[in-house]
Short mmCIF file of N, CA and C in Angstrom, two decimals:
data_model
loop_
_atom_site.label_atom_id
_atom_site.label_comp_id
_atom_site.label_asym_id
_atom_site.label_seq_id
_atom_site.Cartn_x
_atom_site.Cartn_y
_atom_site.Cartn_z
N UNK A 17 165.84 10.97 -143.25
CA UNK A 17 165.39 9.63 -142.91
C UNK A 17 166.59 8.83 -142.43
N UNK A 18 166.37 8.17 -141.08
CA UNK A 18 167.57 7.57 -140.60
C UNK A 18 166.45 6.04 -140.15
N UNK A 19 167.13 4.70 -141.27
CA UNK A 19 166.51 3.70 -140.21
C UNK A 19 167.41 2.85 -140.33
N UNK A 20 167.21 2.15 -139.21
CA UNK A 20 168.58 0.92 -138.77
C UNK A 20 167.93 -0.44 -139.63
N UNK A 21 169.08 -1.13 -140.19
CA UNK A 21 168.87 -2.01 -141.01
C UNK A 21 169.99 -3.33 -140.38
N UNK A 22 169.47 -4.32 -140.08
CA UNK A 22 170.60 -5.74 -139.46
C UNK A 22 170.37 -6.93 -139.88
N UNK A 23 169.61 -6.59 -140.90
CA UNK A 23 168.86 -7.74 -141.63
C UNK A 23 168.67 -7.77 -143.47
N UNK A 24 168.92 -8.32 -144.42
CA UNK A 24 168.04 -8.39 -145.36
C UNK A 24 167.22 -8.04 -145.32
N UNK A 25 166.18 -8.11 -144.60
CA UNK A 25 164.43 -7.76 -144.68
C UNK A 25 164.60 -5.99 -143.99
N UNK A 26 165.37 -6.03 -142.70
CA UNK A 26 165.20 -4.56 -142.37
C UNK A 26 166.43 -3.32 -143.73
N UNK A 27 166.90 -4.22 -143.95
CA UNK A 27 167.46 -2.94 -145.36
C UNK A 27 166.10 -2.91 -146.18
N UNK A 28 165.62 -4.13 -146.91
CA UNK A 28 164.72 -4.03 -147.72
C UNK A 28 163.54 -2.84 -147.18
N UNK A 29 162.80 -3.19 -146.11
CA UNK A 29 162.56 -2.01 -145.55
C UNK A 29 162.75 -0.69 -145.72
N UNK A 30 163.64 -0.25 -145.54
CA UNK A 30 164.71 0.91 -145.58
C UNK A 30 164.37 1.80 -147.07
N UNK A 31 164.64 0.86 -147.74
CA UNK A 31 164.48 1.09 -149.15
C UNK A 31 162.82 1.24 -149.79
N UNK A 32 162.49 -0.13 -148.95
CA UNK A 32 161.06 0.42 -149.48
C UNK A 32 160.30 1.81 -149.27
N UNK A 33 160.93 2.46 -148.19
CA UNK A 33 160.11 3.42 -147.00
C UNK A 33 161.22 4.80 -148.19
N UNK A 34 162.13 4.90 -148.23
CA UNK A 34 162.94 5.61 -149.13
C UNK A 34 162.43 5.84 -150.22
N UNK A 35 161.94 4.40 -151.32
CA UNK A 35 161.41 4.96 -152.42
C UNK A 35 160.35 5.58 -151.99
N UNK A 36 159.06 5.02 -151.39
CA UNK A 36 158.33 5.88 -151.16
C UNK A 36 158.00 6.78 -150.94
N UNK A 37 159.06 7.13 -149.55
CA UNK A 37 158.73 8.69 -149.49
C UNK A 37 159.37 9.57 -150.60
N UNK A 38 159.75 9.23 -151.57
CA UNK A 38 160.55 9.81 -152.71
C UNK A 38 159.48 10.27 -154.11
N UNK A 39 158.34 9.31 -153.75
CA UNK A 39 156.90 9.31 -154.56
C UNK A 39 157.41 8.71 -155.18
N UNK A 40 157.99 7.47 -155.51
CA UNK A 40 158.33 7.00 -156.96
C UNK A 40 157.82 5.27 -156.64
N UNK A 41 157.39 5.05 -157.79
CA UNK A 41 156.87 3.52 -157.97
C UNK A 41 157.77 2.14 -158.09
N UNK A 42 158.17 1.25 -157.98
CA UNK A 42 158.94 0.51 -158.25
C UNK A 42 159.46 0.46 -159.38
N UNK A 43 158.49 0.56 -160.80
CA UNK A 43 158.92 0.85 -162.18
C UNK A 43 159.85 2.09 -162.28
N UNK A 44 159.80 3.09 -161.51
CA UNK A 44 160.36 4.53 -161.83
C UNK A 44 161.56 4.38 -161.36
N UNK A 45 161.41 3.64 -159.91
CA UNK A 45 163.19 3.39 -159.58
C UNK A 45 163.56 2.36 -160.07
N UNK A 46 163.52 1.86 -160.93
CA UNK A 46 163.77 0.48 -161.48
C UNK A 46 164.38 1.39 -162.99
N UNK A 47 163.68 2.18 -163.33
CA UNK A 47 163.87 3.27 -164.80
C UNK A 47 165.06 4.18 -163.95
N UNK A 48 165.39 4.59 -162.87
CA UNK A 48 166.34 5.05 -162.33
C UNK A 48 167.52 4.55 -162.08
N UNK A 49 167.56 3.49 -162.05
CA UNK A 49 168.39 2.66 -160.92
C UNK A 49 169.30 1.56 -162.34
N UNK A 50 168.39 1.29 -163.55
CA UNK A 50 168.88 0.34 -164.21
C UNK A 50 168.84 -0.92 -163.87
N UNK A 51 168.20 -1.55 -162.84
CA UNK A 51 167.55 -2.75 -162.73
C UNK A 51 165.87 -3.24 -163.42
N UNK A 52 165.87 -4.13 -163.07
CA UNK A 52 164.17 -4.81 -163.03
C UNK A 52 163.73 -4.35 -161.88
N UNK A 53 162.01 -4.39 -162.47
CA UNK A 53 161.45 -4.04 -161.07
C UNK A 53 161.12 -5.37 -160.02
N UNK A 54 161.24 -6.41 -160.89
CA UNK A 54 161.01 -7.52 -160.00
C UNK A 54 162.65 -7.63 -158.87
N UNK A 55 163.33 -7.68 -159.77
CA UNK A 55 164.70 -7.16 -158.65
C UNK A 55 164.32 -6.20 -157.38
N UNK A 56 163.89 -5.06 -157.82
CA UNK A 56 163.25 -4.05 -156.84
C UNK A 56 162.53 -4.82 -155.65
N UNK A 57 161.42 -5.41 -156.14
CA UNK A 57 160.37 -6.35 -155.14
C UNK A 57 161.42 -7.27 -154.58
N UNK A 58 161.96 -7.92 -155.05
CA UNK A 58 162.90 -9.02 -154.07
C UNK A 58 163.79 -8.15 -153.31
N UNK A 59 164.06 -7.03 -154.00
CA UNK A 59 165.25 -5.69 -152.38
C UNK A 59 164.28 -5.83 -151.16
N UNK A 60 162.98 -5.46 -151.17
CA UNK A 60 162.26 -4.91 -151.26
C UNK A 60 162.01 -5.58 -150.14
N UNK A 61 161.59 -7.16 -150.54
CA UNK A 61 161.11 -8.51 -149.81
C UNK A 61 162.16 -8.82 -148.96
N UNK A 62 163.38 -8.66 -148.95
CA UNK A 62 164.45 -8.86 -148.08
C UNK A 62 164.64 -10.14 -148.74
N UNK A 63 165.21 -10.27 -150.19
CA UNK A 63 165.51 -11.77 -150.23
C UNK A 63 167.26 -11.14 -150.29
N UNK A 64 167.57 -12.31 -149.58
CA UNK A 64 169.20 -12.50 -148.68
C UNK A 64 170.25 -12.65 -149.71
N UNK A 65 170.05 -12.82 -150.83
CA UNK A 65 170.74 -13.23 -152.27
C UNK A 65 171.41 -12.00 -152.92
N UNK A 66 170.78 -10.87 -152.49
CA UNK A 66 171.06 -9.25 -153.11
C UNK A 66 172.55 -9.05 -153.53
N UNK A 67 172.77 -9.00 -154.54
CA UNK A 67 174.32 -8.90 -154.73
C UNK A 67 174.12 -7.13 -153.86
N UNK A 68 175.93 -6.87 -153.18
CA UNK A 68 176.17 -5.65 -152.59
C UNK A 68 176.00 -4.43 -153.75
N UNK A 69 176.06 -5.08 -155.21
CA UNK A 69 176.26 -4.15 -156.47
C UNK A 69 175.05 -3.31 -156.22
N UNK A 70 173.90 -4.49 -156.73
CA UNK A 70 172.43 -4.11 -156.19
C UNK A 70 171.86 -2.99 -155.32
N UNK A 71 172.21 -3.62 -154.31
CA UNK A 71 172.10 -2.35 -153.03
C UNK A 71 172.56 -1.15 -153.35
N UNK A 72 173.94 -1.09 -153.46
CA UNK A 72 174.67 0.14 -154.06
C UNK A 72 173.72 1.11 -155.08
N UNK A 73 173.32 0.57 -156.39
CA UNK A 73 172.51 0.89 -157.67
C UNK A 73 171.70 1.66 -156.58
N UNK A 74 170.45 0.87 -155.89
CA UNK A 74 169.67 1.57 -155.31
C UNK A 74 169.81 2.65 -154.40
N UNK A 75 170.75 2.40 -153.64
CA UNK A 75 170.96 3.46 -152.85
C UNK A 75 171.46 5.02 -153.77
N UNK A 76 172.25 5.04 -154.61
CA UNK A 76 172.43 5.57 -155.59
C UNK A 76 171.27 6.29 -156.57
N UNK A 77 170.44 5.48 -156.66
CA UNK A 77 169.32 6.19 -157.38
C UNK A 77 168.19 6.49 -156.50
N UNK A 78 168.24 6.66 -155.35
CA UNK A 78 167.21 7.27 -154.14
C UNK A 78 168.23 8.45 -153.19
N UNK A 79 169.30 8.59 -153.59
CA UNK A 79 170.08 9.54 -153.19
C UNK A 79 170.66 9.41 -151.98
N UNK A 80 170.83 7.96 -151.59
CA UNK A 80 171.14 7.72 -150.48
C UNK A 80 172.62 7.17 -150.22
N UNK A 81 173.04 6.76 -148.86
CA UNK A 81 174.24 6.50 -148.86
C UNK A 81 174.64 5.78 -147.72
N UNK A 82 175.22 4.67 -147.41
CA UNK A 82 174.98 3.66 -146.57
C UNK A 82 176.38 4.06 -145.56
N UNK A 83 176.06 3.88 -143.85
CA UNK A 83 176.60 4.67 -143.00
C UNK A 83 176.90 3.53 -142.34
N UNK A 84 178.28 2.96 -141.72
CA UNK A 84 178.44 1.80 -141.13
C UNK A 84 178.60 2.65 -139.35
N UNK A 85 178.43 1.94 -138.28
CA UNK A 85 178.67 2.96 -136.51
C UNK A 85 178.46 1.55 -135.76
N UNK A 86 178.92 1.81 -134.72
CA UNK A 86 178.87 0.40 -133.58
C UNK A 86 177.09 0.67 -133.69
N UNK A 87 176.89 -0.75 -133.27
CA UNK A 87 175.75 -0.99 -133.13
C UNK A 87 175.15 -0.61 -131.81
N UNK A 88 173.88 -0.36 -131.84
CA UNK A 88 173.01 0.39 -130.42
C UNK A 88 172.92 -0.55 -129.29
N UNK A 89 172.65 -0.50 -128.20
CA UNK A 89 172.77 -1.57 -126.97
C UNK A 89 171.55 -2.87 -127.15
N UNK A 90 170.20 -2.28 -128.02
CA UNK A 90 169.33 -3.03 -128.26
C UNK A 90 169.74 -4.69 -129.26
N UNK A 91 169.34 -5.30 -129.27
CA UNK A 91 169.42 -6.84 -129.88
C UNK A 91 168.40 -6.51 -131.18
N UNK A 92 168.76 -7.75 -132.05
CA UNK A 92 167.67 -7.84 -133.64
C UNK A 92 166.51 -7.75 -133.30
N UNK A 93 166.46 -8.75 -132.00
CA UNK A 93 164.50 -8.87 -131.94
C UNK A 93 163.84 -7.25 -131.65
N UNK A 94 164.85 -6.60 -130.93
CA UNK A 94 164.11 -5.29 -130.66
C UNK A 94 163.92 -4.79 -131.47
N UNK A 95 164.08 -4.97 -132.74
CA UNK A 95 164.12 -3.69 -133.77
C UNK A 95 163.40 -4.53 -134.99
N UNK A 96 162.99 -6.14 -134.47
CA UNK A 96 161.77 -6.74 -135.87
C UNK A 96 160.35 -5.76 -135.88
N UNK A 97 160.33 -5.51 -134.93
CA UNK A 97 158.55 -5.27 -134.30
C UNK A 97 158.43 -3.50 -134.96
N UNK A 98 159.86 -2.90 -135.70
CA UNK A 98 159.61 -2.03 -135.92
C UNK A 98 159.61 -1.82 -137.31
N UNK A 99 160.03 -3.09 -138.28
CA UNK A 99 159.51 -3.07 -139.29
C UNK A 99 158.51 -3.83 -140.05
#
């Protein structure tokens, strides 16, 4: 799974589409991860507040791993309509 994230809301995304395809419920990665699941829902929701710790935890407990690369020729708006 590769998706581009330039936003709060498009990471949250990211993550949501991750746990999922992982089969796991918000409670389970929340029992994984050592957060709340309401924490989870606000990743989740793209609220902009996310400490980087946060992110980290999650990415960590979905087996993932965050990849920084120049950005693609496309702009933000091109890539709202895809999440």
């Amino acid at each position: 799974m590769s998706l581009i994230a330039r936003s709060p809301k498009n990471l949250g995304h990211a993550i949501r589409e991750a746990r999922k395809a992982a089969g796991l419920s918000q409670g389970e990665l929340a029992a994984r991860s050592g957060l709340w699941q309401e924490t989870i829902s606000k990743v989740e929701n793209g609220h902009a507040g996310t400490k980087l710790e946060t992110v980290f935890e999650l990415l960590a407990a979905l087996d993932l791993e965050l990849v920084a690369r120049a950005r693609s020729k496309g702009s933000a708006s091109d890539f709202e309509d895809l999440f």
